[in-house]
Every structure is written in structure tokens, then in C-alpha cells.
């Protein structure tokens, strides 16, 4: 094989900057506007790394949210740009290209993480990370990089406060990482007249997200916008600010293995730090809720009835007055909302608009700003179900649901009346 191989690729100035970032940082996050050419750029970076690999068995990967997406977006690029490489072998079934030096580039879909389980990567590109499930990174990709001290580049467009936003924030604050944003109004790649034409047919939120790389832009049918959430996270309240306000606890109990049980304290316009518990049995979790009640002395406690029966029964056995809430049950305003969950979430939206304060927690912010809504045939508001969120690769909104539960029913501040009866059960607890 000749010592010099010329690939049919000439990077633009912006693409060259991206190449430098990837080469000089083990972990990099590239937020790129539409039509920047990020896929072409990063595929060529993989090819360069594979050609220069001297280990004899270098392994490089390109991961898209779906394998079919990886094939349609990147496979032709991989084949075309490696065309001048003498002796390279293309495997259409595996979507892989083998090089004479033993290196390999292979395409994967995050929808089938088992295909990557047990492999190692010397370098990997993850495209459109916002559409991937968070566990793919933690359980599959990160371990696969450890064997060979491999590098990773995460690329995509903003889609709210989610995993991609968390990675971008990490890249800004961790010296081993690097984050960069490339906006269409700064790179000069798309002519101004074309940007103006796009702006004229897109909603302001769509334009901000697709071309200005604005993480705070929301889809037009999101119930709670990122702007609302960001404003609430910046607002600071004290105990004095909410003195005399209603105090309520919402409890969301884990349903599936990857869900979390959450306890939320809300005091008027102030949502306190949430308590998140994983992999805990109902009896232990009921004891945690009981201690929260004793400490906070709320005017009401609302618990998700979906998987909370054991927790509810145990608390009642201990003498606590708690109310079970069925997310799929009838709304109080049944003429406006299709179910109780839709109603509670809309109450959260009204509360945020009224000037509420929430913890500056990335998970909570992302969960609140994720669900979309629609109206059914009867004109009632329907919030996007948890199952649909998971299908979009988003985490179950357990923290946001716990906050929503604090709006199950209106309460009056009556802290002199204890939630708990003092009985002979005291010794048992």
C-alpha cells in the first residue's frame, strides 16, 4: 500500500476546526447547525484514525440512534471516502470496512446496543446523541472505550435539556473534555438569503434549535417550555418567602427496573431538592417517606397508585394519612383534561408561569421540558405518556411526575393538623 493515500475530501474551515478538537481531546461534544457537514467530517476523522492505527487490530465505530439511520446517513460516505484505499474490504451485511493494516470501521444503531456489547473501541462517533437512550452511553460505550483508552466524539443538534445537553455542559467544565457550538449565523456555511428563507417557513423555536443551536428552544407542542424551566431554576426562594404556604409531598414509585422512586417536597412556589431512590423495596421506601413526612409536616401527601400500593398500605398501617393518585384516572376538570396526569402537569405549567422556583437539577429540568401534548377528539388535553417518551429515547420523567403529584388536589395550609396519628404503631415504626 502506498505511504500516501489521498481521500476525496477537502474540509471547510469549520470542519477542520472540528477535526482539531477531536484529535486533541479524548472526549469532545460538537453542537452543529443543520447542513454543516458534521457526518462527512466525523466519518473522515474515523477513516484517518483507522488508516494511521498501528496496533494491527484497531476498532472504530459510528453510532446513530437507529441502525437503519446509520446505514442511510453514513454508509455511502464510508464506502465513497475509503474508495482510494488499496485492499480495503467492504462488508455490506455488517456495515463494516476492513483496512489492510487490520483496522476496522463499523456502523451501529443505538436501538440495538447488544450488537456493541463486549466490543472495544479505539475511537467512536455518536451522531444525534439527543435521540439515544442514556444507558447506551453508560452501559455500552464507556466500558468499550476503557480497554484501549479510546476516544469519543458526541455530535448533534440541540433537542432540549437531555443527555446531549448534559454532555455539552460536562465538556465545558471538565478539563479532559471539550465542547463547541457552531451556529449557522457564525459559520457562514449557509448563505444569509437561505437562512432568511428557512426563518420565514419555520417557527421561531424550530429555527433557534436547528440553525442557532439553542438548547433552550422547545418544540411547539411541548407543554412546559425550556424557557419556563430555565427561569424557574434560576429563581431563588427562601423559607421566609413561602412562610404560611401550603406544604405538600408527592411520591412517585418506581415501575420498571430503570425507573426511580422519587419524593418531592413543595412549599407554595418553592420546590425543594428532590430525593431519588433506586432499587429499593417497598417497605424500605415506605420508611423513607415516613421520615420525610415527620420532618416536613406537610398538609397533604399524594402517592402514585400505579406501583405504590405496597408503599401506601405500609404508610397507612403506620398511621399516616396519605392519598393514592391514579395517573390514568378521571381529572377533576374532566371537561378539559383527558386524565389526571394531564391535569396535574398542566397545573405545574401554571405554577411555573406564576413564578415558581425549582432546583437547578439537569434531570428535573430535562424531564419537565420533554413531554409533548395534543388534544383528543373531545378537545381534551392529553399529555404524552411515559411509554412514548421512552420510545423517543428519553428517560422516564419520575422526578417531574413526583412534582406533578403535589398538584393532585387543592389544599389549605393546616400544619397544626398532623399527617400522622400518634398511636400504638409508634413503637412499631
Short mmCIF file of C-alpha atoms in Angstrom, two decimals:
data_model
loop_
_atom_site.label_atom_id
_atom_site.label_comp_id
_atom_site.label_asym_id
_atom_site.label_seq_id
_atom_site.Cartn_x
_atom_site.Cartn_y
_atom_site.Cartn_z
CA UNK A 1 0.00 0.00 0.00
CA UNK A 2 1.34 3.47 -0.89
CA UNK A 3 2.51 5.59 2.02
CA UNK A 4 0.28 8.42 0.86
CA UNK A 5 -3.44 7.97 0.34
CA UNK A 6 -5.47 10.92 -0.92
CA UNK A 7 -9.10 10.82 0.12
CA UNK A 8 -11.77 12.70 -1.89
CA UNK A 9 -12.39 15.11 0.97
CA UNK A 10 -11.39 18.73 1.47
CA UNK A 11 -12.60 20.04 4.87
CA UNK A 12 -14.05 23.50 5.22
CA UNK A 13 -12.57 25.82 7.83
CA UNK A 14 -15.24 24.85 10.36
CA UNK A 15 -14.78 21.15 9.66
CA UNK A 16 -11.02 21.49 10.08
CA UNK A 17 -11.63 23.06 13.49
CA UNK A 18 -13.78 20.06 14.44
CA UNK A 19 -11.02 17.68 13.34
CA UNK A 20 -8.57 19.51 15.60
CA UNK A 21 -10.93 19.31 18.57
CA UNK A 22 -11.41 15.55 18.15
CA UNK A 23 -7.68 14.90 17.74
CA UNK A 24 -6.69 16.96 20.77
CA UNK A 25 -9.32 15.77 23.23
CA UNK A 26 -10.23 12.29 24.33
CA UNK A 27 -13.88 13.31 24.72
CA UNK A 28 -15.47 16.04 22.63
CA UNK A 29 -19.00 17.35 22.15
CA UNK A 30 -19.84 19.11 18.90
CA UNK A 31 -23.14 21.00 18.66
CA UNK A 32 -23.61 21.73 14.98
CA UNK A 33 -26.26 23.51 12.97
CA UNK A 34 -28.13 21.80 10.17
CA UNK A 35 -26.17 21.37 6.91
CA UNK A 36 -22.77 21.99 8.48
CA UNK A 37 -21.49 18.63 7.20
CA UNK A 38 -20.82 17.08 10.60
CA UNK A 39 -21.36 13.49 9.43
CA UNK A 40 -18.96 13.84 6.50
CA UNK A 41 -16.45 15.49 8.79
CA UNK A 42 -16.55 12.88 11.53
CA UNK A 43 -16.63 9.90 9.14
CA UNK A 44 -13.41 11.20 7.60
CA UNK A 45 -11.91 11.57 11.06
CA UNK A 46 -12.69 7.90 11.71
CA UNK A 47 -11.07 6.94 8.38
CA UNK A 48 -7.97 8.97 9.16
CA UNK A 49 -7.66 7.36 12.60
CA UNK A 50 -8.13 3.87 11.18
CA UNK A 51 -5.51 4.39 8.45
CA UNK A 52 -2.99 5.67 11.00
CA UNK A 53 -3.67 2.89 13.50
CA UNK A 54 -0.56 0.85 14.20
CA UNK A 55 -1.99 -1.70 16.61
CA UNK A 56 -2.89 -4.22 13.93
CA UNK A 57 -6.48 -4.54 15.15
CA UNK A 58 -7.84 -1.03 15.59
CA UNK A 59 -11.59 -0.80 16.02
CA UNK A 60 -13.60 2.32 15.21
CA UNK A 61 -17.34 2.86 15.32
CA UNK A 62 -20.04 5.21 14.12
CA UNK A 63 -23.27 5.03 16.14
CA UNK A 64 -26.60 6.57 15.12
CA UNK A 65 -29.89 6.32 17.05
CA UNK A 66 -31.05 3.54 14.68
CA UNK A 67 -29.04 1.10 12.56
CA UNK A 68 -31.20 1.91 9.53
CA UNK A 69 -30.39 5.57 10.13
CA UNK A 70 -26.66 4.84 10.32
CA UNK A 71 -26.89 2.99 7.02
CA UNK A 72 -28.86 5.68 5.20
CA UNK A 73 -26.83 8.61 6.55
CA UNK A 74 -23.25 7.37 6.79
CA UNK A 75 -22.72 4.09 4.95
CA UNK A 76 -22.33 5.57 1.48
CA UNK A 77 -19.90 8.15 2.88
CA UNK A 78 -17.77 5.40 4.43
CA UNK A 79 -17.60 3.46 1.17
CA UNK A 80 -17.03 6.51 -1.03
CA UNK A 81 -14.30 8.10 1.05
CA UNK A 82 -12.42 4.80 1.56
CA UNK A 83 -12.57 4.04 -2.16
CA UNK A 84 -8.95 5.13 -2.81
CA UNK A 85 -7.62 2.83 -0.05
CA UNK A 86 -5.91 -0.15 -1.75
CA UNK A 87 -7.08 -3.51 -0.44
CA UNK A 88 -9.91 -2.25 1.70
CA UNK A 89 -12.71 -4.82 2.15
CA UNK A 90 -16.38 -3.81 2.37
CA UNK A 91 -18.87 -5.97 4.26
CA UNK A 92 -22.40 -4.88 3.39
CA UNK A 93 -24.05 -7.19 5.91
CA UNK A 94 -22.06 -5.91 8.88
CA UNK A 95 -21.81 -2.34 7.58
CA UNK A 96 -18.05 -2.50 8.08
CA UNK A 97 -14.87 -1.69 6.18
CA UNK A 98 -11.62 -3.53 6.90
CA UNK A 99 -8.28 -1.90 6.12
CA UNK A 100 -5.00 -3.63 5.13
CA UNK A 101 -3.43 -2.61 8.46
CA UNK A 102 -6.04 -4.64 10.38
CA UNK A 103 -8.17 -1.66 11.42
CA UNK A 104 -11.95 -1.71 11.00
CA UNK A 105 -14.74 0.85 10.88
CA UNK A 106 -18.22 -0.43 11.62
CA UNK A 107 -21.63 1.25 11.81
CA UNK A 108 -24.08 0.58 14.65
CA UNK A 109 -27.53 1.61 15.83
CA UNK A 110 -28.19 2.61 19.43
CA UNK A 111 -31.53 0.81 19.10
CA UNK A 112 -29.61 -2.49 19.24
CA UNK A 113 -26.99 -1.94 21.95
CA UNK A 114 -26.35 -5.68 22.31
CA UNK A 115 -24.55 -5.59 18.96
CA UNK A 116 -21.87 -3.46 20.66
CA UNK A 117 -21.77 -5.31 23.95
CA UNK A 118 -18.38 -6.89 24.64
CA UNK A 119 -16.59 -4.95 21.89
CA UNK A 120 -13.82 -2.40 22.32
CA UNK A 121 -13.37 0.91 20.53
CA UNK A 122 -10.22 2.87 19.81
CA UNK A 123 -12.46 5.69 18.65
CA UNK A 124 -16.20 6.20 18.21
CA UNK A 125 -18.53 8.85 16.83
CA UNK A 126 -22.03 9.11 18.32
CA UNK A 127 -24.32 11.04 15.98
CA UNK A 128 -27.57 12.73 17.13
CA UNK A 129 -26.96 11.80 20.77
CA UNK A 130 -30.16 13.57 21.85
CA UNK A 131 -32.16 10.69 20.34
CA UNK A 132 -30.26 7.93 22.16
CA UNK A 133 -31.11 6.26 25.43
CA UNK A 134 -28.74 7.39 28.22
CA UNK A 135 -27.94 3.81 29.23
CA UNK A 136 -26.30 3.16 25.83
CA UNK A 137 -23.51 5.55 26.77
CA UNK A 138 -23.11 4.43 30.36
CA UNK A 139 -23.54 0.68 29.98
CA UNK A 140 -22.11 0.08 26.48
CA UNK A 141 -19.97 2.84 25.00
CA UNK A 142 -18.00 3.99 28.04
CA UNK A 143 -16.85 0.46 29.04
CA UNK A 144 -15.93 -0.25 25.40
CA UNK A 145 -13.51 2.69 25.47
CA UNK A 146 -11.71 1.61 28.63
CA UNK A 147 -9.75 -1.34 27.20
CA UNK A 148 -7.74 0.77 24.76
CA UNK A 149 -8.12 4.23 26.29
CA UNK A 150 -10.30 5.07 23.29
CA UNK A 151 -11.70 8.44 22.33
CA UNK A 152 -15.29 9.50 21.68
CA UNK A 153 -16.96 12.41 19.92
CA UNK A 154 -20.63 13.23 20.50
CA UNK A 155 -22.29 15.26 17.76
CA UNK A 156 -25.77 16.51 17.04
CA UNK A 157 -28.31 19.31 17.20
CA UNK A 158 -29.97 20.51 20.42
CA UNK A 159 -33.28 18.92 21.34
CA UNK A 160 -33.91 20.43 24.73
CA UNK A 161 -32.34 19.66 28.09
CA UNK A 162 -31.38 15.98 27.81
CA UNK A 163 -28.36 13.67 27.64
CA UNK A 164 -26.74 15.69 24.85
CA UNK A 165 -27.10 18.89 26.87
CA UNK A 166 -25.59 17.16 29.92
CA UNK A 167 -22.62 16.03 27.84
CA UNK A 168 -22.18 19.52 26.42
CA UNK A 169 -22.22 21.00 29.93
CA UNK A 170 -19.73 18.38 31.11
CA UNK A 171 -17.44 19.32 28.24
CA UNK A 172 -17.46 22.93 29.36
CA UNK A 173 -16.43 22.11 32.91
CA UNK A 174 -14.16 19.06 32.65
CA UNK A 175 -10.54 19.61 31.54
CA UNK A 176 -10.49 16.17 29.89
CA UNK A 177 -13.40 17.16 27.66
CA UNK A 178 -14.05 19.84 25.06
CA UNK A 179 -17.39 21.28 23.92
CA UNK A 180 -18.01 23.54 20.95
CA UNK A 181 -21.08 25.09 19.30
CA UNK A 182 -21.25 26.03 15.63
CA UNK A 183 -24.20 28.29 14.78
CA UNK A 184 -25.37 28.97 11.23
CA UNK A 185 -25.16 32.73 11.72
CA UNK A 186 -21.48 32.39 12.68
CA UNK A 187 -20.00 29.73 10.39
CA UNK A 188 -21.01 31.39 7.11
CA UNK A 189 -21.61 27.97 5.51
CA UNK A 190 -25.25 28.70 4.70
CA UNK A 191 -25.86 31.95 2.77
CA UNK A 192 -27.86 34.62 4.55
CA UNK A 193 -30.65 34.53 1.97
CA UNK A 194 -31.04 30.79 2.58
CA UNK A 195 -31.20 31.34 6.34
CA UNK A 196 -33.83 34.01 5.81
CA UNK A 197 -35.86 31.65 3.63
CA UNK A 198 -35.69 28.97 6.34
CA UNK A 199 -36.67 31.50 9.01
CA UNK A 200 -39.74 32.50 7.02
CA UNK A 201 -41.23 28.98 7.00
CA UNK A 202 -40.07 27.67 10.38
CA UNK A 203 -41.41 28.57 13.80
CA UNK A 204 -39.06 30.68 15.96
CA UNK A 205 -38.39 27.68 18.19
CA UNK A 206 -37.60 25.42 15.25
CA UNK A 207 -35.21 27.96 13.76
CA UNK A 208 -33.45 28.55 17.09
CA UNK A 209 -32.98 24.84 17.57
CA UNK A 210 -31.97 23.79 14.05
CA UNK A 211 -29.80 26.72 12.96
CA UNK A 212 -28.80 28.65 16.11
CA UNK A 213 -28.09 25.53 18.21
CA UNK A 214 -30.19 26.86 21.07
CA UNK A 215 -30.71 24.27 23.80
CA UNK A 216 -33.40 26.48 25.32
CA UNK A 217 -35.63 26.22 22.24
CA UNK A 218 -38.65 23.93 22.61
CA UNK A 219 -40.79 22.03 20.18
CA UNK A 220 -44.02 23.92 19.56
CA UNK A 221 -46.18 21.22 21.14
CA UNK A 222 -44.16 20.82 24.35
CA UNK A 223 -46.41 21.51 27.33
CA UNK A 224 -43.73 23.08 29.53
CA UNK A 225 -41.12 25.05 27.62
CA UNK A 226 -37.44 25.06 28.42
CA UNK A 227 -37.60 28.81 28.91
CA UNK A 228 -40.09 28.32 31.76
CA UNK A 229 -37.92 25.64 33.34
CA UNK A 230 -34.69 27.62 32.99
CA UNK A 231 -36.29 30.69 34.54
CA UNK A 232 -37.57 28.67 37.50
CA UNK A 233 -34.16 27.04 38.03
CA UNK A 234 -32.51 30.48 38.23
CA UNK A 235 -35.00 31.79 40.76
CA UNK A 236 -34.08 31.55 44.42
CA UNK A 237 -36.62 31.40 47.23
CA UNK A 238 -36.17 31.10 50.98
CA UNK A 239 -38.30 29.76 53.80
CA UNK A 240 -39.31 33.32 54.59
CA UNK A 241 -40.62 33.81 51.04
CA UNK A 242 -43.07 30.92 51.40
CA UNK A 243 -43.97 31.26 55.06
CA UNK A 244 -47.56 30.11 55.58
CA UNK A 245 -47.81 28.47 52.13
CA UNK A 246 -49.27 25.03 51.60
CA UNK A 247 -46.78 22.21 52.18
CA UNK A 248 -47.28 19.02 50.19
CA UNK A 249 -45.34 15.87 49.37
CA UNK A 250 -45.59 13.98 46.07
CA UNK A 251 -44.26 10.42 45.80
CA UNK A 252 -43.66 8.63 42.50
CA UNK A 253 -42.93 4.93 43.00
CA UNK A 254 -40.71 3.03 40.54
CA UNK A 255 -42.49 0.92 37.93
CA UNK A 256 -39.70 -0.75 35.98
CA UNK A 257 -36.08 -1.65 36.52
CA UNK A 258 -34.67 1.57 35.09
CA UNK A 259 -37.18 3.86 36.82
CA UNK A 260 -36.55 5.61 40.11
CA UNK A 261 -38.68 6.26 43.17
CA UNK A 262 -38.84 9.96 43.97
CA UNK A 263 -40.01 12.04 46.94
CA UNK A 264 -40.80 15.69 46.22
CA UNK A 265 -41.41 18.40 48.81
CA UNK A 266 -43.22 21.51 47.61
CA UNK A 267 -43.93 24.58 49.70
CA UNK A 268 -46.06 27.04 47.76
CA UNK A 269 -43.95 28.34 44.88
CA UNK A 270 -40.86 26.55 46.14
CA UNK A 271 -39.93 23.02 45.09
CA UNK A 272 -37.25 21.70 47.41
CA UNK A 273 -34.44 19.34 46.39
CA UNK A 274 -35.94 16.01 45.40
CA UNK A 275 -34.95 12.70 46.95
CA UNK A 276 -34.29 10.00 44.37
CA UNK A 277 -34.03 6.33 45.32
CA UNK A 278 -33.11 3.39 43.08
CA UNK A 279 -33.51 -0.36 43.55
CA UNK A 280 -35.29 -0.17 46.91
CA UNK A 281 -38.07 -2.45 48.15
CA UNK A 282 -41.45 -1.01 49.12
CA UNK A 283 -41.03 -1.48 52.86
CA UNK A 284 -37.72 0.35 52.96
CA UNK A 285 -39.03 3.10 50.71
CA UNK A 286 -42.16 3.49 52.86
CA UNK A 287 -39.89 4.10 55.84
CA UNK A 288 -38.08 6.83 53.90
CA UNK A 289 -41.38 8.52 53.03
CA UNK A 290 -42.46 8.32 56.67
CA UNK A 291 -39.32 10.12 57.78
CA UNK A 292 -39.88 12.81 55.14
CA UNK A 293 -43.43 13.32 56.47
CA UNK A 294 -42.23 13.57 60.07
CA UNK A 295 -39.58 16.10 59.12
CA UNK A 296 -41.59 18.25 56.67
CA UNK A 297 -45.02 18.01 58.35
CA UNK A 298 -46.97 18.59 55.11
CA UNK A 299 -50.64 19.47 54.67
CA UNK A 300 -51.07 16.57 52.26
CA UNK A 301 -49.25 13.56 50.81
CA UNK A 302 -50.10 12.26 47.34
CA UNK A 303 -48.67 8.93 46.16
CA UNK A 304 -48.80 7.38 42.70
CA UNK A 305 -51.10 4.38 42.91
CA UNK A 306 -49.70 2.72 39.80
CA UNK A 307 -46.96 0.80 41.62
CA UNK A 308 -47.28 2.39 45.03
CA UNK A 309 -49.85 0.07 46.57
CA UNK A 310 -47.32 -1.53 48.92
CA UNK A 311 -45.93 1.83 49.98
CA UNK A 312 -49.41 3.25 50.52
CA UNK A 313 -50.56 0.24 52.55
CA UNK A 314 -47.47 0.31 54.76
CA UNK A 315 -47.77 4.03 55.46
CA UNK A 316 -51.43 3.64 56.38
CA UNK A 317 -50.52 0.73 58.60
CA UNK A 318 -48.07 3.03 60.34
CA UNK A 319 -50.84 5.57 60.88
CA UNK A 320 -50.10 8.13 58.16
CA UNK A 321 -52.87 9.78 56.16
CA UNK A 322 -51.88 9.59 52.50
CA UNK A 323 -53.93 9.79 49.31
CA UNK A 324 -53.40 7.48 46.35
CA UNK A 325 -53.49 9.07 42.91
CA UNK A 326 -54.18 7.20 39.69
CA UNK A 327 -52.41 8.95 36.81
CA UNK A 328 -54.83 7.44 34.33
CA UNK A 329 -57.87 8.26 36.45
CA UNK A 330 -60.52 10.91 35.90
CA UNK A 331 -59.38 14.52 36.11
CA UNK A 332 -61.07 16.94 38.48
CA UNK A 333 -61.77 19.13 35.46
CA UNK A 334 -62.83 16.25 33.21
CA UNK A 335 -64.15 18.63 30.59
CA UNK A 336 -60.65 19.99 29.94
CA UNK A 337 -58.27 17.09 30.62
CA UNK A 338 -58.28 13.51 29.36
CA UNK A 339 -56.84 12.11 32.60
CA UNK A 340 -55.43 13.06 35.98
CA UNK A 341 -51.79 13.10 34.86
CA UNK A 342 -52.52 15.60 32.09
CA UNK A 343 -54.31 17.83 34.58
CA UNK A 344 -51.52 17.71 37.17
CA UNK A 345 -48.84 18.51 34.62
CA UNK A 346 -50.82 21.48 33.34
CA UNK A 347 -51.07 22.70 36.93
CA UNK A 348 -47.27 22.53 37.08
CA UNK A 349 -47.12 24.68 33.95
CA UNK A 350 -49.41 27.28 35.55
CA UNK A 351 -47.32 27.16 38.73
CA UNK A 352 -44.10 27.78 36.77
CA UNK A 353 -45.71 30.70 34.96
CA UNK A 354 -46.71 32.14 38.34
CA UNK A 355 -43.05 32.49 39.35
CA UNK A 356 -42.12 29.15 40.91
CA UNK A 357 -38.60 28.07 41.84
CA UNK A 358 -37.16 24.60 41.23
CA UNK A 359 -33.77 23.04 41.96
CA UNK A 360 -31.16 23.53 39.26
CA UNK A 361 -31.19 19.81 38.57
CA UNK A 362 -30.46 18.72 34.94
CA UNK A 363 -32.64 15.62 35.22
CA UNK A 364 -35.64 17.52 36.60
CA UNK A 365 -35.28 20.30 34.03
CA UNK A 366 -35.00 17.86 31.16
CA UNK A 367 -37.95 15.80 32.32
CA UNK A 368 -40.22 18.82 32.73
CA UNK A 369 -39.44 20.14 29.26
CA UNK A 370 -39.76 16.81 27.40
CA UNK A 371 -43.42 15.67 27.16
CA UNK A 372 -45.50 16.92 24.28
CA UNK A 373 -49.26 17.30 24.29
CA UNK A 374 -52.21 17.02 21.94
CA UNK A 375 -55.99 17.30 22.06
CA UNK A 376 -58.22 14.27 21.66
CA UNK A 377 -61.43 14.08 19.61
CA UNK A 378 -63.35 15.64 22.50
CA UNK A 379 -60.96 18.58 22.68
CA UNK A 380 -59.35 17.43 25.95
CA UNK A 381 -55.65 17.93 26.62
CA UNK A 382 -53.62 14.69 26.55
CA UNK A 383 -50.05 14.61 27.84
CA UNK A 384 -47.55 12.33 26.10
CA UNK A 385 -47.40 9.02 28.05
CA UNK A 386 -44.24 7.74 29.69
CA UNK A 387 -44.08 4.85 27.25
CA UNK A 388 -43.93 7.22 24.28
CA UNK A 389 -41.17 9.23 25.93
CA UNK A 390 -39.12 6.06 26.32
CA UNK A 391 -39.69 5.19 22.68
CA UNK A 392 -38.13 8.57 21.83
CA UNK A 393 -35.08 7.57 23.85
CA UNK A 394 -35.92 9.80 26.81
CA UNK A 395 -35.75 8.83 30.45
CA UNK A 396 -38.92 8.14 32.41
CA UNK A 397 -39.93 11.51 33.98
CA UNK A 398 -40.03 10.20 37.54
CA UNK A 399 -38.81 13.42 39.16
CA UNK A 400 -41.24 15.56 37.18
CA UNK A 401 -44.11 13.16 37.95
CA UNK A 402 -43.33 13.44 41.67
CA UNK A 403 -43.59 17.22 41.40
CA UNK A 404 -46.80 16.92 39.39
CA UNK A 405 -48.32 14.76 42.14
CA UNK A 406 -48.10 17.71 44.53
CA UNK A 407 -50.83 19.31 42.40
CA UNK A 408 -53.25 16.37 42.58
CA UNK A 409 -55.84 18.29 44.60
CA UNK A 410 -56.00 21.75 46.16
CA UNK A 411 -55.04 22.00 49.83
CA UNK A 412 -55.23 24.56 52.56
CA UNK A 413 -52.33 25.19 54.92
CA UNK A 414 -53.23 23.42 58.15
CA UNK A 415 -49.87 22.40 59.54
CA UNK A 416 -51.25 22.25 63.05
CA UNK A 417 -53.10 19.09 62.00
CA UNK A 418 -50.50 16.31 61.75
CA UNK A 419 -50.48 13.93 58.82
CA UNK A 420 -49.67 11.15 61.23
CA UNK A 421 -51.82 9.80 64.07
CA UNK A 422 -49.86 9.09 67.24
CA UNK A 423 -50.96 5.59 68.22
CA UNK A 424 -49.51 2.36 69.46
CA UNK A 425 -47.99 1.99 65.97
CA UNK A 426 -45.35 4.49 67.13
CA UNK A 427 -43.26 1.71 68.63
CA UNK A 428 -43.61 -0.43 65.52
CA UNK A 429 -42.23 2.35 63.36
#
